[in-house]
Tab-separated table of C-alpha atoms in Angstrom:
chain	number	residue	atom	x	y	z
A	1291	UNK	CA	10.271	88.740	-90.407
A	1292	UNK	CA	8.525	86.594	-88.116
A	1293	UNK	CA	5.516	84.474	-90.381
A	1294	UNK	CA	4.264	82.585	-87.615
A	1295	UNK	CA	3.611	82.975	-83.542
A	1296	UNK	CA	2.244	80.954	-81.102
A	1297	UNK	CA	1.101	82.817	-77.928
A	1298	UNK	CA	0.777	80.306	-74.499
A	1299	UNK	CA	-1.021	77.209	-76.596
A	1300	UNK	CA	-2.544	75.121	-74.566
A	1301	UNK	CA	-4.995	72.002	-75.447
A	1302	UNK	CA	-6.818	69.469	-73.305
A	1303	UNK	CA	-8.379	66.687	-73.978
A	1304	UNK	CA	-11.290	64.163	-72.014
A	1305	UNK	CA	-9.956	61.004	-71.274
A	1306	UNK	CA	-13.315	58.834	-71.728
A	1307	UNK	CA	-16.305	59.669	-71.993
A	1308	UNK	CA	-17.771	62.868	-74.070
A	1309	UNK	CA	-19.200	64.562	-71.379
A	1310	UNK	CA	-19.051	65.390	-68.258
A	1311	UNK	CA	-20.010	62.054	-67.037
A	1312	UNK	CA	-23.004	63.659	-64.758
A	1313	UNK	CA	-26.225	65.554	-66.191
A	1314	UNK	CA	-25.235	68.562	-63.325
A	1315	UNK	CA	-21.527	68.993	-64.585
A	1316	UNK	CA	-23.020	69.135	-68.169
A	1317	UNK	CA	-25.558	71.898	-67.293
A	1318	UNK	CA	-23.303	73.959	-64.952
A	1319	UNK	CA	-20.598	73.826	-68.179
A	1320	UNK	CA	-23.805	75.257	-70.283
A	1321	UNK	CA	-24.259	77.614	-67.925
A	1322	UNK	CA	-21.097	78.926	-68.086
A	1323	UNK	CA	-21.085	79.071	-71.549
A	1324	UNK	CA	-24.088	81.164	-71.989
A	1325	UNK	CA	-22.438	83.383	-69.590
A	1326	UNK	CA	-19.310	84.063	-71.580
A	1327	UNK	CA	-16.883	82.024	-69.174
A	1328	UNK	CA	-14.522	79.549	-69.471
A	1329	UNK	CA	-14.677	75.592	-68.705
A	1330	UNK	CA	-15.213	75.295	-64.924
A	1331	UNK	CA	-13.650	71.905	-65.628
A	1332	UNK	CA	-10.589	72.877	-67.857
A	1333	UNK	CA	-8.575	73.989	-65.074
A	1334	UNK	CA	-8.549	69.981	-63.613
A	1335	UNK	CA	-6.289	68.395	-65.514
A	1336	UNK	CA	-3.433	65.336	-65.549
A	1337	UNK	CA	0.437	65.920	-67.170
A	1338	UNK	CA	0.393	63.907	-70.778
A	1339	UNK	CA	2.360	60.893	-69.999
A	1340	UNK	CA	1.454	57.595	-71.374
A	1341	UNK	CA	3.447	55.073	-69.235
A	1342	UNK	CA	1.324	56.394	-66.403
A	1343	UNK	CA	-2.038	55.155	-65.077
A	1344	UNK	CA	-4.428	57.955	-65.769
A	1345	UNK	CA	-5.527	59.753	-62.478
A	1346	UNK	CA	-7.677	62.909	-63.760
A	1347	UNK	CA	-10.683	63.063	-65.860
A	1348	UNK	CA	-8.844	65.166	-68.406
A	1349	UNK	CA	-5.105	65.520	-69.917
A	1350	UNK	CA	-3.312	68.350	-71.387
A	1351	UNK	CA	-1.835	67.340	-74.496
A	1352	UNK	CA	0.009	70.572	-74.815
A	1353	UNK	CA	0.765	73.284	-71.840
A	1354	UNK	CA	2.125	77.113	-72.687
A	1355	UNK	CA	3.356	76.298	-75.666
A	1356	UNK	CA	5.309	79.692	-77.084
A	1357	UNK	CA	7.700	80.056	-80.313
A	1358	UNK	CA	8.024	82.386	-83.189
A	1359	UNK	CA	9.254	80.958	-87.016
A	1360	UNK	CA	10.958	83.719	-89.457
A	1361	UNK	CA	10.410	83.447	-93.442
A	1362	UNK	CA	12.526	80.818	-94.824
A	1363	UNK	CA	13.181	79.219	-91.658
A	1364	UNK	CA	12.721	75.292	-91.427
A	1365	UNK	CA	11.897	74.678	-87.823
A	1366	UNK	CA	11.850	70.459	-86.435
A	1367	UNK	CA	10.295	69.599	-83.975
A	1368	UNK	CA	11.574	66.459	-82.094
A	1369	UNK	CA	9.926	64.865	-79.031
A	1370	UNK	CA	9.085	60.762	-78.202
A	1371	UNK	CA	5.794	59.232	-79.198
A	1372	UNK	CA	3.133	61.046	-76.950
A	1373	UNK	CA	4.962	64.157	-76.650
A	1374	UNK	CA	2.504	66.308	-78.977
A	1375	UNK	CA	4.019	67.190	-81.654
A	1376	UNK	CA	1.074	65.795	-83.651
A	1377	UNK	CA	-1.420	67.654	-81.466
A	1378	UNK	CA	0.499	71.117	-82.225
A	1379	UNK	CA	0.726	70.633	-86.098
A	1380	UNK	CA	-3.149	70.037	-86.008
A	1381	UNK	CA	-3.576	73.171	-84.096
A	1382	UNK	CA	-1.426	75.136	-86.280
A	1383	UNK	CA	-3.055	73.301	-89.459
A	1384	UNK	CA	-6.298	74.593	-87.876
A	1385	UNK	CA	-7.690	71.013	-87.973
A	1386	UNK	CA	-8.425	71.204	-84.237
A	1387	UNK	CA	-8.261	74.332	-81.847
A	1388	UNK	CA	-6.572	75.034	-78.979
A	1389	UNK	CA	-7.704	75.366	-75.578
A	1390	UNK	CA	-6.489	78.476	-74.656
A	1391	UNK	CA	-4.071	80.470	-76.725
A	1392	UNK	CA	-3.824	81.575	-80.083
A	1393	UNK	CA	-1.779	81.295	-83.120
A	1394	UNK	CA	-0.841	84.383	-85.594
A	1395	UNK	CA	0.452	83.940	-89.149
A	1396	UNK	CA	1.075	85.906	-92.297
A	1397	UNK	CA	-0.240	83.628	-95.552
A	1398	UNK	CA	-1.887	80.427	-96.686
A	1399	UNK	CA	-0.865	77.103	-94.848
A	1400	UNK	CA	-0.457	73.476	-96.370
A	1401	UNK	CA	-0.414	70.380	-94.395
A	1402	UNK	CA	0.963	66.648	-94.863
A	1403	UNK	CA	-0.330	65.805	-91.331
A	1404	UNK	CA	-1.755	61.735	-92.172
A	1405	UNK	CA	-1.651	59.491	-94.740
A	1406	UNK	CA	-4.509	61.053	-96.975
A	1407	UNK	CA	-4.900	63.758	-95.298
A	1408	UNK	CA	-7.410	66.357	-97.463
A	1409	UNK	CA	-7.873	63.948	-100.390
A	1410	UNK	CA	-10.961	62.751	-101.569
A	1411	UNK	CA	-10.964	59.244	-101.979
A	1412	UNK	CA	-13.255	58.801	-104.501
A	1413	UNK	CA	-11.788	61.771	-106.997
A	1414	UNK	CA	-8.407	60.536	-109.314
A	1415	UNK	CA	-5.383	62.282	-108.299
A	1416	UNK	CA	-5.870	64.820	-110.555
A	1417	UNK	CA	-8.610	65.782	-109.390
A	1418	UNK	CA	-7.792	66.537	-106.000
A	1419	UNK	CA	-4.677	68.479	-107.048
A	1420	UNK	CA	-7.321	70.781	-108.165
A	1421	UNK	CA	-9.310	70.078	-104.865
A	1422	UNK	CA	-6.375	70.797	-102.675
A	1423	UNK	CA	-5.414	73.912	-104.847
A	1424	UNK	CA	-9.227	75.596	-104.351
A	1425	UNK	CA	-8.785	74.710	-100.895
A	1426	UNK	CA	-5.528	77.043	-100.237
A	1427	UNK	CA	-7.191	79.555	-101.944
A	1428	UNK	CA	-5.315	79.586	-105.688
A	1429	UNK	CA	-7.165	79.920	-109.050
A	1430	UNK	CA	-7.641	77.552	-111.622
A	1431	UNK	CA	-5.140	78.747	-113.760
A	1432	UNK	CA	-2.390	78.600	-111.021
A	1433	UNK	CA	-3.585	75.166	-109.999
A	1434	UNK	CA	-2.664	73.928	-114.131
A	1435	UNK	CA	0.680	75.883	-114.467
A	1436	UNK	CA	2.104	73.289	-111.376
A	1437	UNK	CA	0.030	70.308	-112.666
A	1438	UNK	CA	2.724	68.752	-114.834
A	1439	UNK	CA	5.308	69.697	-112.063
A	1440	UNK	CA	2.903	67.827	-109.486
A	1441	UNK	CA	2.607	64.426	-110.861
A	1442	UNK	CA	6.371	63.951	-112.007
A	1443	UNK	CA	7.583	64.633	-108.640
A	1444	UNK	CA	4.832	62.310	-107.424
A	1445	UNK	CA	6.317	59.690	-109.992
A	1446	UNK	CA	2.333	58.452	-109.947
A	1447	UNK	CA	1.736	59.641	-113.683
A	1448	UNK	CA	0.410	56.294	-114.642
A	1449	UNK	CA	-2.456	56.347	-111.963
A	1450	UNK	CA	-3.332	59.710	-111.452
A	1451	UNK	CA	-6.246	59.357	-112.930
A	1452	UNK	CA	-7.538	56.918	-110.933
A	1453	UNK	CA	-9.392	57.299	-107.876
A	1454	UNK	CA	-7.360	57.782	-104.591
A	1455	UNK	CA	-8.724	55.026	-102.831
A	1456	UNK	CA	-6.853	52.456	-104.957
A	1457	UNK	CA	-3.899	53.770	-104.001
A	1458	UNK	CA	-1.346	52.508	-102.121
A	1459	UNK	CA	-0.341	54.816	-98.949
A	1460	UNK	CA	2.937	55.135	-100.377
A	1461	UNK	CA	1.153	56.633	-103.327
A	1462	UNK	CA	-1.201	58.934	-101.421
A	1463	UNK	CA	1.855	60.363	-99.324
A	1464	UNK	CA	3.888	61.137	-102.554
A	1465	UNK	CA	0.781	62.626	-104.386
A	1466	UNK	CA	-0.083	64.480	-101.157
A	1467	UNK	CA	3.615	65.766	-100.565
A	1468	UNK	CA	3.753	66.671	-103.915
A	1469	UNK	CA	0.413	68.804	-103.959
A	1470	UNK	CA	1.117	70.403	-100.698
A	1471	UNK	CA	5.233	71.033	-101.881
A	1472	UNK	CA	4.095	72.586	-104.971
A	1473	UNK	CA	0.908	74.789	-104.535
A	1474	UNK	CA	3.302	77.438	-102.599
A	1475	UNK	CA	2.177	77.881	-99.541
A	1476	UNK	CA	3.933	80.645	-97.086
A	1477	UNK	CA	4.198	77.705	-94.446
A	1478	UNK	CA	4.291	73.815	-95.001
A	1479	UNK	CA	3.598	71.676	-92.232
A	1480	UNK	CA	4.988	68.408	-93.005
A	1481	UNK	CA	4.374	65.494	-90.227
A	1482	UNK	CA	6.372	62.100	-89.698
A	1483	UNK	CA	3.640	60.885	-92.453
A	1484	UNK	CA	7.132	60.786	-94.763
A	1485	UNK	CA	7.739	57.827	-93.166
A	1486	UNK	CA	5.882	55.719	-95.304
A	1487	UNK	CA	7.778	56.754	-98.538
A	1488	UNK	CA	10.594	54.799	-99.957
A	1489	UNK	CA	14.388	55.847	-99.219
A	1490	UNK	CA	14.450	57.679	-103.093
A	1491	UNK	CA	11.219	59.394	-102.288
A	1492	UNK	CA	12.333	60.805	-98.942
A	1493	UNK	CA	15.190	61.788	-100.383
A	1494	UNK	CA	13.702	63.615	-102.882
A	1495	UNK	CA	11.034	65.196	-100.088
A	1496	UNK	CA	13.728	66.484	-98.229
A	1497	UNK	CA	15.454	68.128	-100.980
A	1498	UNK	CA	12.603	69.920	-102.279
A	1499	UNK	CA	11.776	70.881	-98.813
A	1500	UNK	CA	15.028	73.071	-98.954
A	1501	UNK	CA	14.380	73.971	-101.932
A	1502	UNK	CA	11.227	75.556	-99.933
A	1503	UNK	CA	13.061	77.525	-97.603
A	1504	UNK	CA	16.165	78.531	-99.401
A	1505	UNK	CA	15.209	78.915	-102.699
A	1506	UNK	CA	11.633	80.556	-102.379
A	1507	UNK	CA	11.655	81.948	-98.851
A	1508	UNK	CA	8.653	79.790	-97.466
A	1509	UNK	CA	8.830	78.349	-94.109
A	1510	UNK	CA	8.804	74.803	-93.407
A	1511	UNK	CA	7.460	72.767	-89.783
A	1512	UNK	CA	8.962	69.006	-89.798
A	1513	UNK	CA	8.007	66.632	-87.456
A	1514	UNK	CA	10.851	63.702	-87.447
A	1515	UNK	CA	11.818	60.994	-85.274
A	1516	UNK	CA	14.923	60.557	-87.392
A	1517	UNK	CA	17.654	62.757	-86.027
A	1518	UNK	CA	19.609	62.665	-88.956
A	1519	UNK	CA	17.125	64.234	-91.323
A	1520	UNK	CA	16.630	67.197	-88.257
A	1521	UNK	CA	20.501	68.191	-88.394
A	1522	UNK	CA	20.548	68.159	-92.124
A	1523	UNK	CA	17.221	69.822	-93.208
A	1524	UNK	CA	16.403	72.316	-90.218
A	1525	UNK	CA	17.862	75.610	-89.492
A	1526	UNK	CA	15.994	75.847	-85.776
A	1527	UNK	CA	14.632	73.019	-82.876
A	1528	UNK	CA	11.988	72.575	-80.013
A	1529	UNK	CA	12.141	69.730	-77.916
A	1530	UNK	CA	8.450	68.482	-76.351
A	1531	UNK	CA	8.241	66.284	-73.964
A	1532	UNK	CA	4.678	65.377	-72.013
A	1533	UNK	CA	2.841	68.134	-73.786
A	1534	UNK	CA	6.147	71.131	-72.595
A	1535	UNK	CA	8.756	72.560	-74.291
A	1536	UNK	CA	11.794	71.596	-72.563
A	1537	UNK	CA	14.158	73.099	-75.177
A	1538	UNK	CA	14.406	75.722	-77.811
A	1539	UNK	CA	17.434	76.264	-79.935
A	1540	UNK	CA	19.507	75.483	-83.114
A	1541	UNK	CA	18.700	72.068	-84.745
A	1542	UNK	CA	21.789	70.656	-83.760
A	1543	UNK	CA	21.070	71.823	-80.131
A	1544	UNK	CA	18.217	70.534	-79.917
A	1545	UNK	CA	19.133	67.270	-81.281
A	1546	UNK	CA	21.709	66.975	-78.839
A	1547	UNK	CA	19.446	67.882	-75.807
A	1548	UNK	CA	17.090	65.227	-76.690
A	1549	UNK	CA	19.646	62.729	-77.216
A	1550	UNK	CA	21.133	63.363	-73.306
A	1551	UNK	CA	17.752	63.181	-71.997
A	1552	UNK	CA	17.371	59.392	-73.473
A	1553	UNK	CA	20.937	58.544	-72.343
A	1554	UNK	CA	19.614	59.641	-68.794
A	1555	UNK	CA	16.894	57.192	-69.352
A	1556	UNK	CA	19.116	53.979	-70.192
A	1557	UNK	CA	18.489	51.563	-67.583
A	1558	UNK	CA	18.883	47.863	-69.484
A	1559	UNK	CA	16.754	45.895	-65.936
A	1560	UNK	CA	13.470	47.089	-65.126
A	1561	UNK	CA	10.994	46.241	-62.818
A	1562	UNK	CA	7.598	46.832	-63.163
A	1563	UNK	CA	3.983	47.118	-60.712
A	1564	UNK	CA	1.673	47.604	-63.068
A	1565	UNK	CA	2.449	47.763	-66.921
A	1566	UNK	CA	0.359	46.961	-69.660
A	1567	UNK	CA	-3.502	46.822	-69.674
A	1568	UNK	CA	-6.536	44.541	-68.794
A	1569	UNK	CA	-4.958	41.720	-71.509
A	1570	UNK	CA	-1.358	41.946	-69.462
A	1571	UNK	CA	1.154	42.616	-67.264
A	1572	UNK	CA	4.768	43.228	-67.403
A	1573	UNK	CA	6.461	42.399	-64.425
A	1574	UNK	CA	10.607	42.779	-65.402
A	1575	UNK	CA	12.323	43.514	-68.283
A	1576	UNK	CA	16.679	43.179	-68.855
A	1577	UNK	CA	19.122	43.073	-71.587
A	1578	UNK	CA	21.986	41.068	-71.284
A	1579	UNK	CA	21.461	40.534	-67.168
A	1580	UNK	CA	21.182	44.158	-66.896
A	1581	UNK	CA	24.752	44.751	-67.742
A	1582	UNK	CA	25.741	48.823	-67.786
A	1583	UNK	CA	26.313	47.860	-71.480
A	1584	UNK	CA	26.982	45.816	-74.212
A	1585	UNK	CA	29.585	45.694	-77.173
A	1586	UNK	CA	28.611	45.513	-81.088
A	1587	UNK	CA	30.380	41.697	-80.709
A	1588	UNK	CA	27.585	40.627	-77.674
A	1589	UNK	CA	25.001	38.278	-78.375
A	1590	UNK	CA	21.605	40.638	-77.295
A	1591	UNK	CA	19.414	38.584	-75.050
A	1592	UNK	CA	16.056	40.183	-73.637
A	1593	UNK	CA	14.385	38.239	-71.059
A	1594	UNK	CA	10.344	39.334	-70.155
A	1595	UNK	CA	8.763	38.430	-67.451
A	1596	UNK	CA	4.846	38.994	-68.256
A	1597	UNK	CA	1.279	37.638	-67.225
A	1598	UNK	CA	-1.454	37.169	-69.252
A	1599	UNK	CA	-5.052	38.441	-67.986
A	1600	UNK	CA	-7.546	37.222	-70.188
A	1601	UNK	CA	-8.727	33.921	-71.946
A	1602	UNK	CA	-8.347	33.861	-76.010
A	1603	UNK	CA	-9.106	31.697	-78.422
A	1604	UNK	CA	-6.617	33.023	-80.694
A	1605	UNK	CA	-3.405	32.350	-81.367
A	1606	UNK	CA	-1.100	35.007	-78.977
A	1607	UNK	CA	2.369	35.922	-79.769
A	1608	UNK	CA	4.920	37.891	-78.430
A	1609	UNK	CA	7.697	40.053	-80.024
A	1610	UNK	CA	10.352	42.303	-79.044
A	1611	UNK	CA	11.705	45.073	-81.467
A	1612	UNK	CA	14.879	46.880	-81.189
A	1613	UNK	CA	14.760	50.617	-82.597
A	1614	UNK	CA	17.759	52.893	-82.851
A	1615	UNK	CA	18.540	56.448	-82.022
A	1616	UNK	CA	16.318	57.412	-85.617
A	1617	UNK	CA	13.474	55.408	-84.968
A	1618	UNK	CA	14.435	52.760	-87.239
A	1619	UNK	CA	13.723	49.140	-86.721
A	1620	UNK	CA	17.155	47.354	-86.899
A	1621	UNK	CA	16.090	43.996	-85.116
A	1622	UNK	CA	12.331	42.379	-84.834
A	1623	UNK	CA	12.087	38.699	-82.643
A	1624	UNK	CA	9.382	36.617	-81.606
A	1625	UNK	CA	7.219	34.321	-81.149
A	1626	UNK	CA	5.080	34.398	-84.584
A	1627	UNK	CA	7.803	35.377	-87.161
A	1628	UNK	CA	9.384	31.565	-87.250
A	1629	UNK	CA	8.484	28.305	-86.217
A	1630	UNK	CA	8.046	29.058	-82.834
A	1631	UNK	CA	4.675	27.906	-80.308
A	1632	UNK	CA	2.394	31.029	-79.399
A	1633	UNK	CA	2.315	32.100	-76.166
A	1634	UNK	CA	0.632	29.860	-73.507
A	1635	UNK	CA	-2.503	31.362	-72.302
A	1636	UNK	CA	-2.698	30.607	-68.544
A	1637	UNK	CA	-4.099	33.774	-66.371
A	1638	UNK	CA	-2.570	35.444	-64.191
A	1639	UNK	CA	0.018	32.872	-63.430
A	1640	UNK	CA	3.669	34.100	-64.188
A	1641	UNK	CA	5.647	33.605	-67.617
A	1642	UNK	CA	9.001	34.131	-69.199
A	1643	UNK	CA	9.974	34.844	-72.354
A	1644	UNK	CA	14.013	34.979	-73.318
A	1645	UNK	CA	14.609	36.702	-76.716
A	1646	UNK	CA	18.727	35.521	-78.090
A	1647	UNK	CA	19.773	37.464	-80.849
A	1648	UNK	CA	22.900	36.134	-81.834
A	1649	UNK	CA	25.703	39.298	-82.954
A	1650	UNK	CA	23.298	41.257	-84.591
A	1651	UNK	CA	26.892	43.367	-84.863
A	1652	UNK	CA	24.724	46.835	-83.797
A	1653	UNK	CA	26.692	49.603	-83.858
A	1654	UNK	CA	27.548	52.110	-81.158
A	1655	UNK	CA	24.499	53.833	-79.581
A	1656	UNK	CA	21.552	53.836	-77.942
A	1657	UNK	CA	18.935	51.607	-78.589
A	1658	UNK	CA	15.188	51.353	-77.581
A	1659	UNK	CA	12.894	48.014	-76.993
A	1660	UNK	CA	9.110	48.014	-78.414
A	1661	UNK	CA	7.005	44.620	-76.475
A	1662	UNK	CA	3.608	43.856	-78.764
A	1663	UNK	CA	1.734	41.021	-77.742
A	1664	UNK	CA	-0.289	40.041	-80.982
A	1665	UNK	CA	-3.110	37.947	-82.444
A	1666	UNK	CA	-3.012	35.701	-84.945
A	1667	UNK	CA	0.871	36.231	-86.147
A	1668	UNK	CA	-0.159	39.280	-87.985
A	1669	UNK	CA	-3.288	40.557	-86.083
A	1670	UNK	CA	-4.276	43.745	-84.441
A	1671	UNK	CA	-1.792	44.359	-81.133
A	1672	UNK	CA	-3.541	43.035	-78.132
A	1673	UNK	CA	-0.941	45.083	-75.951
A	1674	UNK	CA	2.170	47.414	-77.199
A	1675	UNK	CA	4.528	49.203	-75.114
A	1676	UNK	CA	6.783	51.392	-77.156
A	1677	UNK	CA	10.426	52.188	-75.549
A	1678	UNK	CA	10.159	49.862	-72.618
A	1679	UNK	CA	13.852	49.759	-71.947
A	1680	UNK	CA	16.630	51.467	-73.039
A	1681	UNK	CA	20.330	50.183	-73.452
A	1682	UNK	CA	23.543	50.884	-74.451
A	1683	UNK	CA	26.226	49.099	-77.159
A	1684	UNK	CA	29.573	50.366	-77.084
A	1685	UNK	CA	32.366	49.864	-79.635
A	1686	UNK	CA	34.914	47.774	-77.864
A	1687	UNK	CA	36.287	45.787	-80.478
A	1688	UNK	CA	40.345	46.114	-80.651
A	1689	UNK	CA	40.976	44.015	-83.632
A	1690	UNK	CA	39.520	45.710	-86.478
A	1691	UNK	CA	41.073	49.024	-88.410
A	1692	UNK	CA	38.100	50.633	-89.240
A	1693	UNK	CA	35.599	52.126	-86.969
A	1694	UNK	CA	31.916	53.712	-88.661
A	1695	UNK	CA	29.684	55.391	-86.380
A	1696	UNK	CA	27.490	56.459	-89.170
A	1697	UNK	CA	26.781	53.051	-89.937
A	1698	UNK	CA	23.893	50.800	-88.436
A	1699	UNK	CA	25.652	47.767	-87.964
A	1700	UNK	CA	29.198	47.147	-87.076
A	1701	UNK	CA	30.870	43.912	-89.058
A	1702	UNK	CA	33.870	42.692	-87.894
A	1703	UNK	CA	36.103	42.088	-91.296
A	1704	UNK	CA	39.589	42.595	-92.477
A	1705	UNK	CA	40.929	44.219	-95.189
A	1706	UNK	CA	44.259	43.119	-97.663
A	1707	UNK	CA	46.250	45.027	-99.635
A	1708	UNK	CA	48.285	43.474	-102.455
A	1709	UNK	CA	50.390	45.182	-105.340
């Protein structure tokens, strides 16, 4: 039985300003407004891709998006930062609407969309259990048969009584998973907010999210960057990619699908016209001299070539992370997090930066580079450009017995055997 449809979702979104930008575009929209029509400037509108300068006044953050989700079903969707998988949980969450289109479902829907998400931050914990409880619609008595329930699985028994805003955004996102896990919704919508949570706690979330589906027939949406938890937890998959769905199909499928498409994109030397923003510009980016790929026993050396635009008083650093196939961070360098001088700040004169990791042993894979150029060592990013590079590490290594894919790192060691 199909619990949820979406019918040709579209949204769009002004890049700028609110309006129009000129008193005549504003009044001809109101004008066609009164009249029952549509946006006469909706139908202009620029593909969703954030490495791109913007050329259009507007952007569609989602185009024809269509899929159906049975009871019980646990559908993930998978897509790279930008792709708007956010944008359609919102719209299904009914925090936002969509463009054109329209959504159909049978039943009351929860949402873990952002840390704190629904929760008062002045009211204790318990009281927004009760707050989130009125809100989907259940009684008062319902809301104190799963109290108890609530807070041990929260494991925030000790605080919940005090007000939300002293708590920790671990804390909120275990209260909040808890409340929206527990209340029994027909559909939870769970975003990549789990993130946040400890190893145990995610553990436990995904567990109880199964629970969900199998055990009680609800239906679950899960928004994950780590692959892993996709293949294990969901039963269905939709790739998204600029604001399309590029792929529909088992979780496994899907998983698979998206991993080719970032193998296509593995190209460890870059050049670059004009990437960054107003503070700077990347001109080249390689890993290991741009070498087809690399094996877990290589020494990883990035070398950035960069230009800085404008004059600051602060203290600049640079730093280059490496993130694996599940979004994790298995290697952060720079600038700020030793001993190391800040960047120099001369404009718009050429610099180079060589990052030398020595055998971080990474295992086989694909692996993804994230450039922040930041203030003060620990300061808001002045410039971050997430997957700037891709490359490749392949398991080479001929004198070892054992060989762990699963793994994140690949030691080289020995093993003896003695009676």
């Amino acid at each position: 039985m199909t619990i949820l449809k979406a019918e040709n979702i579209s949204k769009q979104y002004r890049l700028g300003l609110v309006g129009t930008g000129t008193l005549s575009h504003d009044l001809n929209r109101f004008w066609h407004q009164i009249r029952g029509k549509g946006d006469p400037y909706a139908k202009v509108g620029g593909v969703n891709d954030r490495s791109a300068k913007a050329k259009e006044d507007y952007v569609w953050a989602l185009r024809d998006i269509n899929f159906e989700v049975g009871k019980g079903d646990i559908l993930g969707i998978i897509g790279k930062n930008g792709a708007g998988k956010s944008t359609l949980l919102k719209i299904l969450s009914r925090v936002t609407g969509p463009t054109t289109g329209c959504i159909k479902t049978k039943g009351r829907i929860a949402s873990l969309l952002e840390v704190g998400t629904g929760f008062h931050p002045e009211l204790t914990g318990r009281e927004n259990i009760y707050l989130n409880g009125a809100i989907l619609g259940m009684t008062k008595a319902e809301i104190a048969a799963k109290e108890d329930e609530i807070i041990d699985f929260s494991g925030c028994a000790m605080y919940v009584d005090t007000p939300v805003k002293r708590y920790s955004s671990g804390m909120r996102v275990r209260l909040a998973f808890a409340v929206a896990a527990h209340l029994e919704p027909d559909i939870l919508v769970v975003d990549e907010v789990l993130a946040v949570g400890d190893a145990e706690f995610q553990k436990k979330a995904i567990g109880k999210m199964q629970d969900i589906s199998k055990g009680e027939g609800r239906t679950v949406l899960f928004v994950s960057h780590n692959m892993d938890s996709v293949q294990s937890l969901c039963t269905s998959g939709m790739v998204l990619d600029n604001g399309y769905t590029t792929f529909t199909g088992s979780a496994t499928e899907s998983v698979n699908f998206y991993t080719k498409k970032q193998l296509q994109k593995i190209s460890s030397y870059k050049e670059f016209e004009n990437k960054g923003n107003n503070f700077a510009k990347i001109h080249s980016i390689g890993v290991n001299k741009g070498s087809e790929y690399s094996s877990v026993s290589d020494d990883i050396i990035i070398e950035l070539e960069f230009s800085i635009l404008q004059e600051s008083s602060k203290r600049i650093d640079a730093s280059a992370a490496i993130i694996n196939e599940s979004d994790l961070t298995v290697s952060n360098v720079g600038t700020g997090l030793m001993d190391e001088s800040p960047i120099e700040i001369i404009k718009n004169i050429p610099q180079k930066l060589v990052f030398h990791i020595e055998k971080p042993n990474l295992n086989s894979g694909v692996y993804g580079i994230t450039i922040r150029f930041i203030e003060n060592r620990a300061g808001r990013a002045k410039l971050r450009i997430d997957d700037i590079i891709f490359f490749q590490i392949k398991n080479i290594i001929t004198d070892t017995i054992f060989v762990n894919n699963s793994s994140i790192i690949m030691p080289r060691f020995n093993v003896t055997h003695s009676k």
